[in-house]
Coordinates of C-alpha atoms in Angstrom, one line a residue:
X1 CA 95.4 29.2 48.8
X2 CA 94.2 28.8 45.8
X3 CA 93.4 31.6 43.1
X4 CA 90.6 32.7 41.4
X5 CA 91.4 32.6 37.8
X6 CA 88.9 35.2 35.5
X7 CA 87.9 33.3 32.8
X8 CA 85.6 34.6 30.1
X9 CA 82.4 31.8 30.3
X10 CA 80.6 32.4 27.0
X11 CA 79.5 33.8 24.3
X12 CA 76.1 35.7 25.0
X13 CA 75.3 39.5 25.0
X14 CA 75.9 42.0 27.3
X15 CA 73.2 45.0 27.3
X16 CA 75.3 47.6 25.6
X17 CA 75.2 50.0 28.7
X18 CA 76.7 46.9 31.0
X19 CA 80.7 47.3 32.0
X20 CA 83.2 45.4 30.1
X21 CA 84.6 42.6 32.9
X22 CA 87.4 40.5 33.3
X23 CA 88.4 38.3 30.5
X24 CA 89.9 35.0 29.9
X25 CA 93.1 34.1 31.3
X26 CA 96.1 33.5 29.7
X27 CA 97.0 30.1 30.6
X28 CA 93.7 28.8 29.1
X29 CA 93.5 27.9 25.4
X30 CA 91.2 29.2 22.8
X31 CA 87.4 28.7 24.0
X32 CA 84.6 26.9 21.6
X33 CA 81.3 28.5 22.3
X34 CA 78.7 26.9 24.5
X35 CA 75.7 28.4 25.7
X36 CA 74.3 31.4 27.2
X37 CA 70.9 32.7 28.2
X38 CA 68.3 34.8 25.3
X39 CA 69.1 38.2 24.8
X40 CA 66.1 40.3 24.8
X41 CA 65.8 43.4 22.0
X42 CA 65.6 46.8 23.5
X43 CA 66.8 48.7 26.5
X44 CA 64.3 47.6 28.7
X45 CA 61.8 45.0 28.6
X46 CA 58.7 44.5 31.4
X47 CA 59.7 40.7 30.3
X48 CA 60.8 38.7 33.4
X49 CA 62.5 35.1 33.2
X50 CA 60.7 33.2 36.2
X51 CA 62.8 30.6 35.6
X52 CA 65.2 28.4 33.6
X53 CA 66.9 24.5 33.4
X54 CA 69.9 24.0 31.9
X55 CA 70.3 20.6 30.7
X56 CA 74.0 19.9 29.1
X57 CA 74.3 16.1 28.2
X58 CA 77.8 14.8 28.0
X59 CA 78.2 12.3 24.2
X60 CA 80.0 10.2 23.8
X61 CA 81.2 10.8 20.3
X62 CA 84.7 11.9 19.3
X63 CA 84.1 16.4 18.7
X64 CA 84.4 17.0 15.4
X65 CA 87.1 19.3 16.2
X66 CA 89.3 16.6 17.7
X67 CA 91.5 16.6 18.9
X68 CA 91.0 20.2 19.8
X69 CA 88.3 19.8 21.4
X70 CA 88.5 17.1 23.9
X71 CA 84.4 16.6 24.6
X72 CA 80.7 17.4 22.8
X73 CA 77.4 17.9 24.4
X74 CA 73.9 18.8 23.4
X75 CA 72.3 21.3 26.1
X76 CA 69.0 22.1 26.1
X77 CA 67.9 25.3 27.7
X78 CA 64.5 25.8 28.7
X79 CA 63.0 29.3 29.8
X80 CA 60.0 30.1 31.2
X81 CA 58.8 33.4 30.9
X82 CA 56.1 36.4 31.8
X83 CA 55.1 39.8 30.5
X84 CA 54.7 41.6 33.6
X85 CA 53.4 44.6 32.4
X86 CA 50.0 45.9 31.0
X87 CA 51.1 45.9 26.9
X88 CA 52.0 43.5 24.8
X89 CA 55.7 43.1 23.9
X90 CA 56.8 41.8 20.1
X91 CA 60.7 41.4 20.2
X92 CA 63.3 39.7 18.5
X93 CA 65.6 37.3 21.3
X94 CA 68.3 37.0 20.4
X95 CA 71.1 34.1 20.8
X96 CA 74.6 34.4 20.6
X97 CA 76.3 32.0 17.9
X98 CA 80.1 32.1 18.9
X99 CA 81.9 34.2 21.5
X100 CA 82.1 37.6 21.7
X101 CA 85.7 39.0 20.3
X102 CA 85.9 35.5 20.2
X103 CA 90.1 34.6 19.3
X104 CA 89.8 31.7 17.2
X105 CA 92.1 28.9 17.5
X106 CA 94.0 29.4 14.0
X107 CA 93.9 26.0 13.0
X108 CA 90.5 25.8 13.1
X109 CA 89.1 29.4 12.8
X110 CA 86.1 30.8 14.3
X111 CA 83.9 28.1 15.5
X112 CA 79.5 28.5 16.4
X113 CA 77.5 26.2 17.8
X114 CA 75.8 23.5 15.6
X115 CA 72.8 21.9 15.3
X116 CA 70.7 24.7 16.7
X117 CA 66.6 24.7 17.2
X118 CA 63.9 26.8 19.3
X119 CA 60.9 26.4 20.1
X120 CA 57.9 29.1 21.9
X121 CA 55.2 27.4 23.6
X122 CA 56.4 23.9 22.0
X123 CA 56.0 24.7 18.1
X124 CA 59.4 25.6 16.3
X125 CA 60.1 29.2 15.4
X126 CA 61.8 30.6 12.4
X127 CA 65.3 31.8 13.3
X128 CA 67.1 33.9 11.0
X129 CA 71.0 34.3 11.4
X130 CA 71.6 37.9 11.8
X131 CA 75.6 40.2 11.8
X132 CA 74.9 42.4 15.2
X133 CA 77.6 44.6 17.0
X134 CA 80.0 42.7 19.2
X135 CA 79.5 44.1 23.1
X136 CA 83.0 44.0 23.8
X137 CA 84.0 45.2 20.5
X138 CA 81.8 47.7 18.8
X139 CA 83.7 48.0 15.7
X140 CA 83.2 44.5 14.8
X141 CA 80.4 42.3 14.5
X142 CA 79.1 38.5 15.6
X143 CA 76.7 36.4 14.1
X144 CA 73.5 35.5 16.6
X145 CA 70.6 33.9 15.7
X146 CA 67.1 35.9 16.1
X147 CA 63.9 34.6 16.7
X148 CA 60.5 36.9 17.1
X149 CA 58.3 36.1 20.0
X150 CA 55.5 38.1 21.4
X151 CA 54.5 38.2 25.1
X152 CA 51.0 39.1 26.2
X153 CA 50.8 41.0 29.3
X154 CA 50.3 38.3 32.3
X155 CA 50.6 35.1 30.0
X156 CA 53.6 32.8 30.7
X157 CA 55.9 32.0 27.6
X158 CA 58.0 28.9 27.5
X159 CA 61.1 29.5 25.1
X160 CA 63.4 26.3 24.7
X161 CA 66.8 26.8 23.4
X162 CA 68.2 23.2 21.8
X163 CA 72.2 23.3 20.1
X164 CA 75.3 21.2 20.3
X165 CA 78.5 22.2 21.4
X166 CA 82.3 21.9 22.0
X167 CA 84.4 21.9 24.8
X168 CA 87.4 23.3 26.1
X169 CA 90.3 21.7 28.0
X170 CA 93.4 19.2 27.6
X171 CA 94.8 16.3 28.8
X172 CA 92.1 14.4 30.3
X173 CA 89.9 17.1 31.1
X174 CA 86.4 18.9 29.2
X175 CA 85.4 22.3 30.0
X176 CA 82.0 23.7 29.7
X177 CA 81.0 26.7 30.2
X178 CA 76.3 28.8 30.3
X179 CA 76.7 32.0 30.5
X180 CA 74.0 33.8 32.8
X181 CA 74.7 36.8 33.2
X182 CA 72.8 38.2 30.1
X183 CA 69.7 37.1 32.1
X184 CA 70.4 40.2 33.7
X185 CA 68.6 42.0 30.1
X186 CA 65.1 40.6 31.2
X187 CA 63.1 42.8 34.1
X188 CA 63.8 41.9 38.0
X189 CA 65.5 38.9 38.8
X190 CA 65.8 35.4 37.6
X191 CA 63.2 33.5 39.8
X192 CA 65.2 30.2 40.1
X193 CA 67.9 28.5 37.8
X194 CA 68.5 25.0 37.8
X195 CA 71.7 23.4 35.7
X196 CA 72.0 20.0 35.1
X197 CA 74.9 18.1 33.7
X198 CA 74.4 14.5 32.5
X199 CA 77.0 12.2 31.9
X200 CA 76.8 8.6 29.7
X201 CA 77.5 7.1 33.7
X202 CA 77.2 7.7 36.9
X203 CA 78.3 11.0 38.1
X204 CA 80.1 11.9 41.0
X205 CA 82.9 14.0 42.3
X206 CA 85.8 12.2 40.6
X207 CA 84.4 12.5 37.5
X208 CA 83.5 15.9 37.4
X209 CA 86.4 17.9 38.9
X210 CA 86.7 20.6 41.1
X211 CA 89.9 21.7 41.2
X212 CA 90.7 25.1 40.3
X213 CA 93.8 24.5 39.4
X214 CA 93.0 22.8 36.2
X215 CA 93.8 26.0 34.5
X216 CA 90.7 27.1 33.5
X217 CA 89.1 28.9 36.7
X218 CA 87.5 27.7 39.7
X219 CA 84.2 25.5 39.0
X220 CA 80.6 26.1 39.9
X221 CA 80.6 24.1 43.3
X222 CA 77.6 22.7 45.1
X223 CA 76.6 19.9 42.9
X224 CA 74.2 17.6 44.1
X225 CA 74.4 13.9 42.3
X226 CA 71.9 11.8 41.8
X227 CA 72.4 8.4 39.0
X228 CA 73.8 10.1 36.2
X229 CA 73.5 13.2 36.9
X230 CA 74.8 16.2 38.6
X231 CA 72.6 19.5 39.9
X232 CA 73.1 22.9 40.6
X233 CA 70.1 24.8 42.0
X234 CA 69.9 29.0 42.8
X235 CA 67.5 31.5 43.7
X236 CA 66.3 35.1 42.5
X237 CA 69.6 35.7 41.3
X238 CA 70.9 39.1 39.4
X239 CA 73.3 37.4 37.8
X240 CA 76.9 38.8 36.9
X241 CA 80.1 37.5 35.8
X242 CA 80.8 35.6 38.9
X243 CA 78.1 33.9 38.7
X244 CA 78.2 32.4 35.3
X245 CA 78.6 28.3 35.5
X246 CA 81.7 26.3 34.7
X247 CA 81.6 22.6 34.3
X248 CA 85.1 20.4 34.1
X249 CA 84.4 17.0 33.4
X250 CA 86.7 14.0 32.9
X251 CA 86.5 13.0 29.2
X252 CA 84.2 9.9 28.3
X253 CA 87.4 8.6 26.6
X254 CA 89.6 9.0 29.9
X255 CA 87.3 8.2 32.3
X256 CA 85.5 4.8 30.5
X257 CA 89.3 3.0 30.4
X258 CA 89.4 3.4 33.9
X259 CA 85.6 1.6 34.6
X260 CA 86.7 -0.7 32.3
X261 CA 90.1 -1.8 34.5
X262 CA 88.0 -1.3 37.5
X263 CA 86.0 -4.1 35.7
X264 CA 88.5 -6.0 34.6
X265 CA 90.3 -6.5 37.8
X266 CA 87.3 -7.6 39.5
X267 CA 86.6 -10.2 37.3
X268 CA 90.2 -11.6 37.8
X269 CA 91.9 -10.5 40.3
X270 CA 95.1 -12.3 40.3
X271 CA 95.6 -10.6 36.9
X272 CA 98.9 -8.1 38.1
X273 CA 98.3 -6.5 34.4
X274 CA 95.5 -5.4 34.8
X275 CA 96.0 -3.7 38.5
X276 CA 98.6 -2.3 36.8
X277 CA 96.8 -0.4 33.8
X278 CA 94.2 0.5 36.2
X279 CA 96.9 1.9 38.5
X280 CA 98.5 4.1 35.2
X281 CA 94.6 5.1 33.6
X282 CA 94.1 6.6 37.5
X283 CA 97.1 8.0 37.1
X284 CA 96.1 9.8 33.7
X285 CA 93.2 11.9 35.0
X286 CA 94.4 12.8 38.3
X287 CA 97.6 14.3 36.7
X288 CA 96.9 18.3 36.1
X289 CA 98.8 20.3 33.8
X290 CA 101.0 21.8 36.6
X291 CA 99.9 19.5 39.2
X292 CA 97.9 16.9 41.1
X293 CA 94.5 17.0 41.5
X294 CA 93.9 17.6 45.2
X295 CA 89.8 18.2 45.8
X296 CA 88.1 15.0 47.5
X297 CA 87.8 13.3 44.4
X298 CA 91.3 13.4 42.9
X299 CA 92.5 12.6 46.7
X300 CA 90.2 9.3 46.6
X301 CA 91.3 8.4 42.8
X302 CA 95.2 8.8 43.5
X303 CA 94.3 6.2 47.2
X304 CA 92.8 4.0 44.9
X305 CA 95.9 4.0 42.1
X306 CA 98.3 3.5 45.3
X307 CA 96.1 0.2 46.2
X308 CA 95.9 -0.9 42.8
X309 CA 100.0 -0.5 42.4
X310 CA 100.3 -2.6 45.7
X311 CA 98.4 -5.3 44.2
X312 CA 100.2 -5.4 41.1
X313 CA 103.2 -5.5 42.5
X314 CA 102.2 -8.3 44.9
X315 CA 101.2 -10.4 41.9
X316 CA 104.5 -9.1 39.7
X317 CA 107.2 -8.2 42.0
X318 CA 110.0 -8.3 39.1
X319 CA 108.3 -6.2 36.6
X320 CA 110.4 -2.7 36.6
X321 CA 107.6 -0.6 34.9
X322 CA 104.8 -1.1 37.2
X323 CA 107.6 0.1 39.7
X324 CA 108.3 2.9 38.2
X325 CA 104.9 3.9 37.4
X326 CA 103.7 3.3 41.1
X327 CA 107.1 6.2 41.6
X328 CA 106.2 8.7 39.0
X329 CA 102.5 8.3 41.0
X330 CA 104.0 8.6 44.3
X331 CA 106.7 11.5 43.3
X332 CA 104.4 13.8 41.8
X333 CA 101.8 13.5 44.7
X334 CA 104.9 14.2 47.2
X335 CA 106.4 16.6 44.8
X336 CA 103.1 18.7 43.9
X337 CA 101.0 18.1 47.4
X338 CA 103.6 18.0 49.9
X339 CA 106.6 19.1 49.0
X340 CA 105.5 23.0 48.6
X341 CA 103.6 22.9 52.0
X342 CA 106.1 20.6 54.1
X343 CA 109.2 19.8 52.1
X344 CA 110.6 18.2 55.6
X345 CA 107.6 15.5 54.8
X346 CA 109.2 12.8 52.9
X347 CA 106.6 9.7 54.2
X348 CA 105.5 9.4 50.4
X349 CA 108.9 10.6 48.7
X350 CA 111.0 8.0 50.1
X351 CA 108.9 4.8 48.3
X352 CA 108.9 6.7 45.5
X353 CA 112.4 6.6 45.4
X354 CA 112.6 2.9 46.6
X355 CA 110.7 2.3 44.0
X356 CA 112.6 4.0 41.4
X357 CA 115.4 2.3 42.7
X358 CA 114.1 -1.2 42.4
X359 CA 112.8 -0.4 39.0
X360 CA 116.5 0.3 38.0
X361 CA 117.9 -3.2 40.0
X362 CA 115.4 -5.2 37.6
X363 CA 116.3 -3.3 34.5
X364 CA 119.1 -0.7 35.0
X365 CA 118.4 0.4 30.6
X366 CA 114.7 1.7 31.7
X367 CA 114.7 5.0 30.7
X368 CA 112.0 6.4 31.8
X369 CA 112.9 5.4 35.7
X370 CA 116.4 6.9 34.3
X371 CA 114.8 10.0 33.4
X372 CA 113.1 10.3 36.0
X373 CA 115.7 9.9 38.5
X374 CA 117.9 12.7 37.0
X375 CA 114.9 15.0 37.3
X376 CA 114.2 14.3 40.8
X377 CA 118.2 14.9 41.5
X378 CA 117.6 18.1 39.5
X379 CA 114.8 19.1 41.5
X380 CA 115.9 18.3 45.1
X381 CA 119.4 18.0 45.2
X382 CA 119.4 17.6 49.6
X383 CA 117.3 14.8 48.9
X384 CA 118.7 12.7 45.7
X385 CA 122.7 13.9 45.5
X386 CA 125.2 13.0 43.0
X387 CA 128.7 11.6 44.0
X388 CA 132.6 12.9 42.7
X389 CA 131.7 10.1 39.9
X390 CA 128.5 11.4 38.9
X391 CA 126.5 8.2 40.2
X392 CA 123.2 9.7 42.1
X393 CA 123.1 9.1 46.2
X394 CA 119.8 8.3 47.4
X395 CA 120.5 10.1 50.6
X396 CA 116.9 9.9 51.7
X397 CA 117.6 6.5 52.0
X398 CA 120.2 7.0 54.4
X399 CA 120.7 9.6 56.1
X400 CA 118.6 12.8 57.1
X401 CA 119.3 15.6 55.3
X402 CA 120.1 19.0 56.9
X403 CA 117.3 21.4 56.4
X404 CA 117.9 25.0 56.6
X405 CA 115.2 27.4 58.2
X406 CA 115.0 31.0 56.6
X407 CA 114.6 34.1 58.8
X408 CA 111.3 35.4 58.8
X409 CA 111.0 39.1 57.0
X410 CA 110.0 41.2 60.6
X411 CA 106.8 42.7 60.4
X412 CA 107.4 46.1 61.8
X413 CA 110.1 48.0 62.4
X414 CA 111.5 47.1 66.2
X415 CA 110.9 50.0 68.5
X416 CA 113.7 51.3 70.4
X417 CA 114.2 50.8 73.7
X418 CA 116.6 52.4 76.4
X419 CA 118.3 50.1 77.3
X420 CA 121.6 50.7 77.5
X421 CA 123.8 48.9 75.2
X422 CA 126.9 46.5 77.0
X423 CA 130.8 47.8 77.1

């Protein structure tokens, strides 16, 4: 089963009188601030949010924090509001700039969110960049930006919230994170929420990923797609922690290489190349930090590497690295989806090693195929032995390996019976 890793989602503020919660975990790096809902002045406000969308547009320029940060996007958030009392409110909203007790990363420093406008009722308002207390840290302080608005009583206020932003993530993956839960400052519940996430092509589920075991939490599930875009939709919500939204998306850089072979190989293809670099750029965004992806969409991604392997290897049978790149695909889906839930399953490992093997035949100096036979000798020695010599036995290949069946832990102490024990 997977877990649920806490991750902190933003940079917004808590009411002062709220708990402090969970925070981010520690196999995540450093997080760039991103967005979060307005912040209302005061204790208590008669101010209700009847509703919000969240639009976060994925660009497709390099972050200016490269390569730190992987991914940009402009989000726009756009809040509809009411004073449902009988006096007029004047407040200053308040927006949080950076993270609260944000960590830095140290080569970078403290990073805020660029770029940023509002507007109240669709005419720009005057923001001043104010030093307030940090929620989580009430010795130090946080920049926010603040912005005066005053609500009649029964008149509906439409605030719109407009910034750029930097992601979070490695390897081929971008993670964004929109606070809610500091919608929990404004009277009642929030009557709907809507978040959209658009991407520079279509969207869909391999895409955006949602696998928890990226390292940086479990995703927001329940997207809808539609073209280029994907949408969450909730209702009357209190929000809390949990219910804060995470976004991981495949990088524009990773994910438009792999249109591209897609493209290329069906304008020719009888070109084994090109089957092959689409096999490898699959390869590259499937491939987890500790892992395989393993949702729906990394499961249809790596079927669609495996085809485009075959096919290169029809068209160039001799060409050692496109064999041993079809085995490092097929060892570490065996190795990270199989082997820890049926190591007795060897359907995928034993092409992988065929593979490797033929990779070697072809040229026995590739190191990489070297490499990565040692490791899988390393790794599962009943599968891939070594002989008196020190030359590795595929033994896979030829024989069936004894497998050894521990004895369960009991559950309960046995109850005694009297039955009398044999002479």
């Amino acid at each position: 089963m997977k877990r649920s890793v806490a991750i902190l989602l933003m940079t917004c503020m808590l009411l002062a009188s709220l708990p402090p919660r969970s925070v981010r975990a520690d196999i995540a790096p450093p997080d760039f601030p991103s967005g979060a809902n307005p912040v209302p002045e005061g204790e208590s406000t008669q101010v209700r949010m009847l509703a919000e969308t969240v639009t976060l547009e994925l660009l497709t320029a390099a972050s200016p924090y490269a390569p730190i940060s992987p991914a940009m996007a402009r989000t726009t958030a756009v809040f509809s509001m009411q004073n449902m009392g009988e006096a007029a409110e004047t407040m200053w909203v308040r927006f949080p700039l950076t993270y609260w007790t944000y960590q830095g990363d140290p080569r970078i420093g403290d990073v805020e969110v660029r770029d940023l406008t509002v507007k109240v009722d669709g005419k720009p308002a005057l923001t001043k960049r104010v030093m307030e207390p940090d929620p989580r840290n009430l010795d130090s302080e946080m920049p926010w930006a603040a912005f005066q608005v005053t609500f009649q009583p029964g008149k509906p206020v439409e605030i719109s919230v407009s910034y750029q932003s930097d992601a979070t993530g490695e390897l081929s993956y971008a993670v964004f994170r929109y606070t809610l839960e500091t919608g929990a400052g404004w009277k009642d519940t929030i009557g709907s929420v809507d978040m959209v996430v658009r991407l520079p092509y279509a969207a869909n589920e391999q895409n955006i990923v949602f696998d928890g075991w990226t390292g940086f939490g479990e995703p927001t599930p329940g997207a809808v797609f539609n073209g280029n875009e994907a949408h969450w939709h909730f209702e009357n919500i209190e929000p809390q922690f949990q219910d804060n939204f995470m976004v991981i998306l495949l990088t524009p850089a990773s994910w438009k290489v792999v249109l591209l072979e897609r493209e290329n190989t069906t304008k020719n293809p009888q070109d084994g190349e090109a089957w092959g670099r689409l096999g490898k750029d699959i390869k590259a965004v499937i491939f987890l930090r500790k892992g395989v992806r393993s949702d729906p969409g990394g499961l249809a991604l790596y079927q669609e590497a495996v085809q485009a392997y075959e096919k290169s290897l029809s068209l160039l049978p001799n060409d050692s690295l496109w064999h041993f790149g079809y085995a490092e695909l097929l060892w570490n889906q065996w190795f990270w989806n199989v082997h820890w839930t049926d190591p007795t399953d060897v359907s995928i490992l034993v092409p992988a090693l065929q593979h490797l093997q033929t990779a070697l035949k072809i040229d026995p100096n590739n190191q990489r195929a070297k490499d990565l036979l040692d490791f899988t000798s390393y790794t599962v020695p009943e599968y891939v032995g070594r002989t008196e010599s020190g030359e590795v036995d595929l033994l896979v290949l030829t024989a069936t390996p004894e497998h050894f069946t521990l004895t369960p832990w009991p559950s309960e102490t046995p109850v005694p019976t009297n039955t009398p024990i044999p002479s």
